[in-house]
mmCIF file of C-alpha atoms in Angstrom:
data_model
loop_
_atom_site.group_PDB
_atom_site.id
_atom_site.type_symbol
_atom_site.label_atom_id
_atom_site.label_comp_id
_atom_site.label_asym_id
_atom_site.label_seq_id
_atom_site.Cartn_x
_atom_site.Cartn_y
_atom_site.Cartn_z
ATOM 1 C CA ALA A 13 -1.021 -8.751 -22.398
ATOM 2 C CA GLN A 14 0.267 -7.483 -19.248
ATOM 3 C CA SER A 15 2.737 -9.227 -17.150
ATOM 4 C CA VAL A 16 5.525 -8.850 -14.918
ATOM 5 C CA THR A 17 8.566 -11.249 -14.751
ATOM 6 C CA GLN A 18 10.977 -11.482 -11.930
ATOM 7 C CA PRO A 19 13.723 -13.873 -13.233
ATOM 8 C CA ASP A 20 15.525 -14.642 -10.010
ATOM 9 C CA ILE A 21 13.370 -16.902 -7.659
ATOM 10 C CA HIS A 22 15.813 -16.760 -4.794
ATOM 11 C CA ILE A 23 18.990 -14.525 -4.378
ATOM 12 C CA THR A 24 21.555 -14.869 -1.548
ATOM 13 C CA VAL A 25 23.943 -12.017 -0.588
ATOM 14 C CA SER A 26 26.484 -11.256 2.134
ATOM 15 C CA GLU A 27 25.370 -8.627 4.479
ATOM 16 C CA GLY A 28 27.117 -5.251 3.384
ATOM 17 C CA ALA A 29 27.231 -6.497 -0.371
ATOM 18 C CA SER A 30 25.370 -4.729 -3.065
ATOM 19 C CA LEU A 31 21.891 -6.035 -4.284
ATOM 20 C CA GLU A 32 20.022 -5.874 -7.637
ATOM 21 C CA LEU A 33 16.722 -7.434 -8.080
ATOM 22 C CA ARG A 34 15.519 -7.984 -11.654
ATOM 23 C CA CYS A 35 12.121 -6.947 -12.860
ATOM 24 C CA ASN A 36 10.888 -6.864 -16.309
ATOM 25 C CA TYR A 37 7.308 -6.100 -17.505
ATOM 26 C CA SER A 38 4.895 -6.159 -20.367
ATOM 27 C CA TYR A 39 2.314 -3.500 -20.519
ATOM 28 C CA GLY A 40 0.529 -2.029 -23.272
ATOM 29 C CA ALA A 41 0.284 1.503 -22.032
ATOM 30 C CA THR A 42 2.346 3.895 -19.889
ATOM 31 C CA PRO A 43 3.382 1.715 -17.020
ATOM 32 C CA TYR A 44 3.309 2.567 -13.379
ATOM 33 C CA LEU A 45 5.817 0.663 -11.594
ATOM 34 C CA PHE A 46 6.107 -0.524 -8.000
ATOM 35 C CA TRP A 47 8.397 -2.613 -5.427
ATOM 36 C CA TYR A 48 6.696 -3.955 -2.479
ATOM 37 C CA VAL A 49 8.536 -5.917 0.271
ATOM 38 C CA GLN A 50 6.910 -8.768 2.492
ATOM 39 C CA SER A 51 8.274 -10.071 5.578
ATOM 40 C CA PRO A 52 7.270 -13.532 6.522
ATOM 41 C CA GLY A 53 3.405 -13.582 7.787
ATOM 42 C CA GLN A 54 3.025 -9.739 6.819
ATOM 43 C CA GLY A 55 1.376 -7.905 4.280
ATOM 44 C CA LEU A 56 2.982 -5.976 1.439
ATOM 45 C CA GLN A 57 5.001 -2.639 2.107
ATOM 46 C CA LEU A 58 5.682 -0.274 -0.457
ATOM 47 C CA LEU A 59 9.339 0.200 -1.301
ATOM 48 C CA LEU A 60 9.165 2.606 -4.029
ATOM 49 C CA LYS A 61 7.087 3.462 -7.153
ATOM 50 C CA TYR A 62 7.623 5.119 -10.575
ATOM 51 C CA PHE A 63 4.981 7.195 -12.438
ATOM 52 C CA SER A 64 6.900 9.513 -14.479
ATOM 53 C CA GLY A 65 9.996 12.069 -14.533
ATOM 54 C CA ASP A 66 13.341 11.001 -13.118
ATOM 55 C CA THR A 67 13.858 7.379 -14.222
ATOM 56 C CA LEU A 68 15.662 6.766 -10.981
ATOM 57 C CA VAL A 69 13.604 6.684 -8.185
ATOM 58 C CA GLN A 70 14.512 6.684 -4.348
ATOM 59 C CA GLY A 71 12.586 4.451 -1.878
ATOM 60 C CA ILE A 72 12.498 3.576 1.743
ATOM 61 C CA LYS A 73 15.316 1.535 3.611
ATOM 62 C CA GLY A 74 17.930 2.963 1.196
ATOM 63 C CA PHE A 75 16.377 1.174 -1.833
ATOM 64 C CA GLU A 76 16.336 2.536 -5.375
ATOM 65 C CA ALA A 77 15.091 1.563 -8.800
ATOM 66 C CA GLU A 78 15.699 2.809 -12.278
ATOM 67 C CA PHE A 79 13.097 2.526 -15.026
ATOM 68 C CA LYS A 80 14.477 1.574 -18.345
ATOM 69 C CA ARG A 81 11.886 1.840 -21.083
ATOM 70 C CA SER A 82 13.901 0.395 -23.830
ATOM 71 C CA GLN A 83 14.736 -2.616 -21.721
ATOM 72 C CA SER A 84 11.202 -2.918 -20.315
ATOM 73 C CA SER A 85 12.797 -3.140 -16.759
ATOM 74 C CA PHE A 86 12.434 -1.685 -13.488
ATOM 75 C CA ASN A 87 15.376 -3.155 -11.378
ATOM 76 C CA LEU A 88 15.550 -2.796 -7.673
ATOM 77 C CA ARG A 89 19.093 -1.841 -6.181
ATOM 78 C CA LYS A 90 20.566 -1.289 -2.798
ATOM 79 C CA PRO A 91 24.227 -0.626 -2.293
ATOM 80 C CA SER A 92 24.810 -2.199 0.952
ATOM 81 C CA VAL A 93 22.496 -5.092 2.268
ATOM 82 C CA HIS A 94 21.481 -5.425 6.032
ATOM 83 C CA TRP A 95 20.389 -8.694 7.557
ATOM 84 C CA SER A 96 16.915 -7.091 8.195
ATOM 85 C CA ASP A 97 16.419 -6.823 4.424
ATOM 86 C CA ALA A 98 15.882 -10.613 4.232
ATOM 87 C CA ALA A 99 12.321 -10.759 2.776
ATOM 88 C CA GLU A 100 10.242 -11.522 -0.374
ATOM 89 C CA TYR A 101 10.230 -8.716 -3.012
ATOM 90 C CA PHE A 102 7.533 -8.169 -5.432
ATOM 91 C CA CYS A 103 7.527 -5.963 -8.670
ATOM 92 C CA ALA A 104 4.226 -4.867 -9.894
ATOM 93 C CA VAL A 105 2.956 -2.841 -12.718
ATOM 94 C CA GLY A 106 -0.240 -0.809 -12.664
ATOM 95 C CA GLY A 107 -1.768 1.814 -14.835
ATOM 96 C CA LEU A 108 -3.726 4.961 -15.400
ATOM 97 C CA THR A 109 -6.801 3.460 -17.124
ATOM 98 C CA GLY A 110 -7.451 0.642 -14.531
ATOM 99 C CA ASN A 111 -6.494 0.083 -10.811
ATOM 100 C CA GLN A 112 -5.716 -3.524 -11.347
ATOM 101 C CA PHE A 113 -1.980 -4.433 -10.519
ATOM 102 C CA TYR A 114 -0.197 -7.311 -11.946
ATOM 103 C CA PHE A 115 2.427 -8.760 -9.967
ATOM 104 C CA GLY A 116 5.709 -10.639 -10.336
ATOM 105 C CA THR A 117 6.174 -14.077 -8.732
ATOM 106 C CA GLY A 118 8.682 -12.540 -6.410
ATOM 107 C CA THR A 119 12.204 -12.942 -5.210
ATOM 108 C CA SER A 120 13.170 -14.411 -1.984
ATOM 109 C CA LEU A 121 16.225 -12.608 -0.574
ATOM 110 C CA THR A 122 18.584 -14.454 1.962
ATOM 111 C CA VAL A 123 21.137 -12.333 3.658
ATOM 112 C CA ILE A 124 24.189 -14.163 5.291
ATOM 113 C CA PRO A 125 26.458 -12.682 7.849
ATOM 114 C CA GLY B 13 -1.119 8.050 6.049
ATOM 115 C CA ALA B 14 -2.553 5.368 3.784
ATOM 116 C CA VAL B 15 -3.180 2.672 6.422
ATOM 117 C CA VAL B 16 -5.122 -0.457 5.745
ATOM 118 C CA SER B 17 -6.102 -2.663 8.371
ATOM 119 C CA GLN B 18 -7.380 -6.307 8.319
ATOM 120 C CA HIS B 19 -9.202 -8.116 11.135
ATOM 121 C CA PRO B 20 -8.505 -10.857 12.407
ATOM 122 C CA SER B 21 -4.801 -11.149 11.901
ATOM 123 C CA ARG B 22 -5.148 -15.009 12.479
ATOM 124 C CA VAL B 23 -8.167 -17.365 12.632
ATOM 125 C CA ILE B 24 -8.690 -21.161 13.295
ATOM 126 C CA CYS B 25 -12.209 -22.547 12.329
ATOM 127 C CA LYS B 26 -13.459 -25.962 11.907
ATOM 128 C CA SER B 27 -14.467 -27.424 8.546
ATOM 129 C CA GLY B 28 -18.060 -26.535 7.494
ATOM 130 C CA THR B 29 -18.181 -23.087 9.307
ATOM 131 C CA SER B 30 -18.155 -19.505 7.892
ATOM 132 C CA VAL B 31 -15.284 -17.050 8.621
ATOM 133 C CA LYS B 32 -15.440 -13.029 7.941
ATOM 134 C CA ILE B 33 -12.548 -11.143 7.148
ATOM 135 C CA GLU B 34 -12.668 -7.406 7.563
ATOM 136 C CA CYS B 35 -10.436 -4.980 5.528
ATOM 137 C CA ARG B 36 -10.620 -1.367 6.512
ATOM 138 C CA SER B 37 -8.782 1.792 4.925
ATOM 139 C CA LEU B 38 -8.051 3.937 7.952
ATOM 140 C CA ASP B 39 -7.368 7.325 6.665
ATOM 141 C CA PHE B 40 -8.413 7.536 3.023
ATOM 142 C CA GLN B 41 -11.492 6.321 0.973
ATOM 143 C CA ALA B 42 -10.848 3.524 -1.233
ATOM 144 C CA THR B 43 -12.462 3.606 -4.533
ATOM 145 C CA THR B 44 -11.801 -0.130 -4.985
ATOM 146 C CA MET B 45 -10.768 -2.884 -2.649
ATOM 147 C CA PHE B 46 -8.889 -5.981 -3.774
ATOM 148 C CA TRP B 47 -8.812 -9.465 -2.179
ATOM 149 C CA TYR B 48 -5.678 -11.708 -2.806
ATOM 150 C CA ARG B 49 -4.774 -15.197 -1.594
ATOM 151 C CA GLN B 50 -1.301 -16.162 -1.139
ATOM 152 C CA PHE B 51 0.068 -19.912 -0.799
ATOM 153 C CA PRO B 52 3.280 -20.374 0.823
ATOM 154 C CA LYS B 53 6.222 -18.999 -1.045
ATOM 155 C CA GLN B 54 4.274 -17.726 -3.840
ATOM 156 C CA SER B 55 3.023 -14.551 -5.215
ATOM 157 C CA LEU B 56 -0.362 -12.858 -4.604
ATOM 158 C CA MET B 57 -3.366 -14.374 -6.570
ATOM 159 C CA LEU B 58 -5.916 -11.794 -7.107
ATOM 160 C CA MET B 59 -9.412 -13.317 -6.071
ATOM 161 C CA ALA B 60 -11.846 -10.521 -6.622
ATOM 162 C CA THR B 61 -12.198 -6.953 -7.192
ATOM 163 C CA SER B 62 -14.675 -4.818 -5.155
ATOM 164 C CA ASN B 63 -15.959 -1.558 -5.534
ATOM 165 C CA GLU B 64 -18.090 0.307 -3.223
ATOM 166 C CA GLY B 65 -21.842 -0.362 -3.704
ATOM 167 C CA SER B 66 -21.567 -2.875 -6.488
ATOM 168 C CA LYS B 67 -21.147 -6.452 -6.943
ATOM 169 C CA ALA B 68 -17.508 -7.673 -6.626
ATOM 170 C CA THR B 69 -15.830 -9.058 -9.870
ATOM 171 C CA TYR B 70 -14.311 -12.420 -9.486
ATOM 172 C CA GLU B 71 -11.290 -13.996 -10.996
ATOM 173 C CA GLN B 72 -11.618 -16.988 -13.166
ATOM 174 C CA GLY B 73 -11.710 -20.134 -10.919
ATOM 175 C CA VAL B 74 -12.757 -18.308 -7.841
ATOM 176 C CA GLU B 75 -16.196 -19.408 -6.531
ATOM 177 C CA LYS B 76 -18.227 -16.417 -5.725
ATOM 178 C CA ASP B 77 -20.717 -18.441 -3.726
ATOM 179 C CA LYS B 78 -17.921 -19.624 -1.581
ATOM 180 C CA PHE B 79 -16.054 -16.577 -1.108
ATOM 181 C CA LEU B 80 -18.509 -13.532 -0.445
ATOM 182 C CA ILE B 81 -17.400 -10.113 -0.867
ATOM 183 C CA ASN B 82 -19.401 -7.023 0.451
ATOM 184 C CA HIS B 83 -18.074 -3.521 -0.004
ATOM 185 C CA ALA B 84 -20.580 -1.507 2.040
ATOM 186 C CA SER B 85 -18.595 1.728 2.438
ATOM 187 C CA LEU B 86 -15.553 3.442 0.842
ATOM 188 C CA THR B 87 -13.589 2.319 3.950
ATOM 189 C CA LEU B 88 -14.819 -1.232 4.534
ATOM 190 C CA SER B 89 -14.873 -4.499 2.502
ATOM 191 C CA THR B 90 -15.464 -8.021 3.853
ATOM 192 C CA LEU B 91 -14.676 -11.339 2.676
ATOM 193 C CA THR B 92 -16.500 -14.140 4.094
ATOM 194 C CA VAL B 93 -15.313 -17.821 3.508
ATOM 195 C CA THR B 94 -18.459 -19.969 3.650
ATOM 196 C CA SER B 95 -18.496 -23.629 4.495
ATOM 197 C CA ALA B 96 -14.752 -23.435 4.940
ATOM 198 C CA HIS B 97 -12.737 -26.626 4.111
ATOM 199 C CA PRO B 98 -9.088 -27.328 4.900
ATOM 200 C CA GLU B 99 -7.971 -26.386 1.406
ATOM 201 C CA ASP B 100 -9.280 -22.939 2.056
ATOM 202 C CA SER B 101 -6.599 -22.590 4.607
ATOM 203 C CA SER B 102 -4.371 -19.756 3.443
ATOM 204 C CA PHE B 103 -2.939 -16.284 3.752
ATOM 205 C CA TYR B 104 -5.520 -13.743 2.635
ATOM 206 C CA ILE B 105 -4.526 -10.085 1.868
ATOM 207 C CA CYS B 106 -6.544 -7.092 1.022
ATOM 208 C CA SER B 107 -5.641 -4.104 -0.703
ATOM 209 C CA ALA B 108 -7.204 -0.644 -0.989
ATOM 210 C CA SER B 109 -6.881 1.469 -4.081
ATOM 211 C CA THR B 110 -6.873 5.170 -4.569
ATOM 212 C CA ARG B 111 -5.614 7.775 -6.717
ATOM 213 C CA GLY B 112 -2.080 8.825 -5.682
ATOM 214 C CA LEU B 113 -1.585 12.430 -4.472
ATOM 215 C CA GLY B 114 -0.030 14.676 -7.530
ATOM 216 C CA ASN B 115 -0.644 11.980 -10.064
ATOM 217 C CA ARG B 116 -3.585 10.219 -11.912
ATOM 218 C CA ALA B 117 -2.384 6.760 -11.485
ATOM 219 C CA TYR B 118 -3.798 4.440 -8.829
ATOM 220 C CA GLU B 119 -1.881 3.155 -6.069
ATOM 221 C CA GLN B 120 -2.632 0.018 -3.777
ATOM 222 C CA TYR B 121 -2.192 0.060 -0.032
ATOM 223 C CA PHE B 122 -2.068 -3.466 1.560
ATOM 224 C CA GLY B 123 -3.279 -4.785 4.828
ATOM 225 C CA PRO B 124 -1.192 -7.025 7.036
ATOM 226 C CA GLY B 125 -2.934 -10.161 5.919
ATOM 227 C CA THR B 126 -5.190 -12.625 7.666
ATOM 228 C CA ARG B 127 -3.798 -16.376 8.402
ATOM 229 C CA LEU B 128 -6.880 -18.590 7.928
ATOM 230 C CA THR B 129 -6.426 -22.330 9.144
ATOM 231 C CA VAL B 130 -9.515 -24.689 8.687
ATOM 232 C CA THR B 131 -9.280 -27.851 10.819
#
């Protein structure tokens, strides 16, 4: 069965520190992986996506993610966090055969000065 | 590109009334639109999937007679919450799906959400 796990419900980091948000997936076919960010009271904004090719993908706002097939992971990273990065982050997996997405439960990021 | 709008962004209604929420893809045609519900500090819960010109497919536990979905065109889907009750108060988000450029996979683009409060 398809599923996405985000093990960390909440993460707190200091401004300027590095960040890694974890995402593990279970998907029976070739996965297409996404990271979205949601600010309070807002919709979801696409940060980056992976379909194929280079397993390290670059996104907006200085984020990157690395696809590791052997670990079924697609972790999101940022070398230096800004206070404006505080938000909810969702990992999602979709596919070629259908257009339904499966979302993780989200990771809430708090950035302290 | 790939902008999805929702209207209204915020609505307050009285218990027993109906509320319609519109979801539009502004610069692309969406093969499918999705409606999600999100409770505070929780993930998105898929309510239904709608394809233009056909009946929506509802997820288990979602009352199709209460949450009416109409997908009249490739750029517009509406969600009507009928006979709303306070427990229907929530954040409703739509997304529009289309194949991404240069690849065969589907991508979803999300609207900004609608905050519904039923008093």
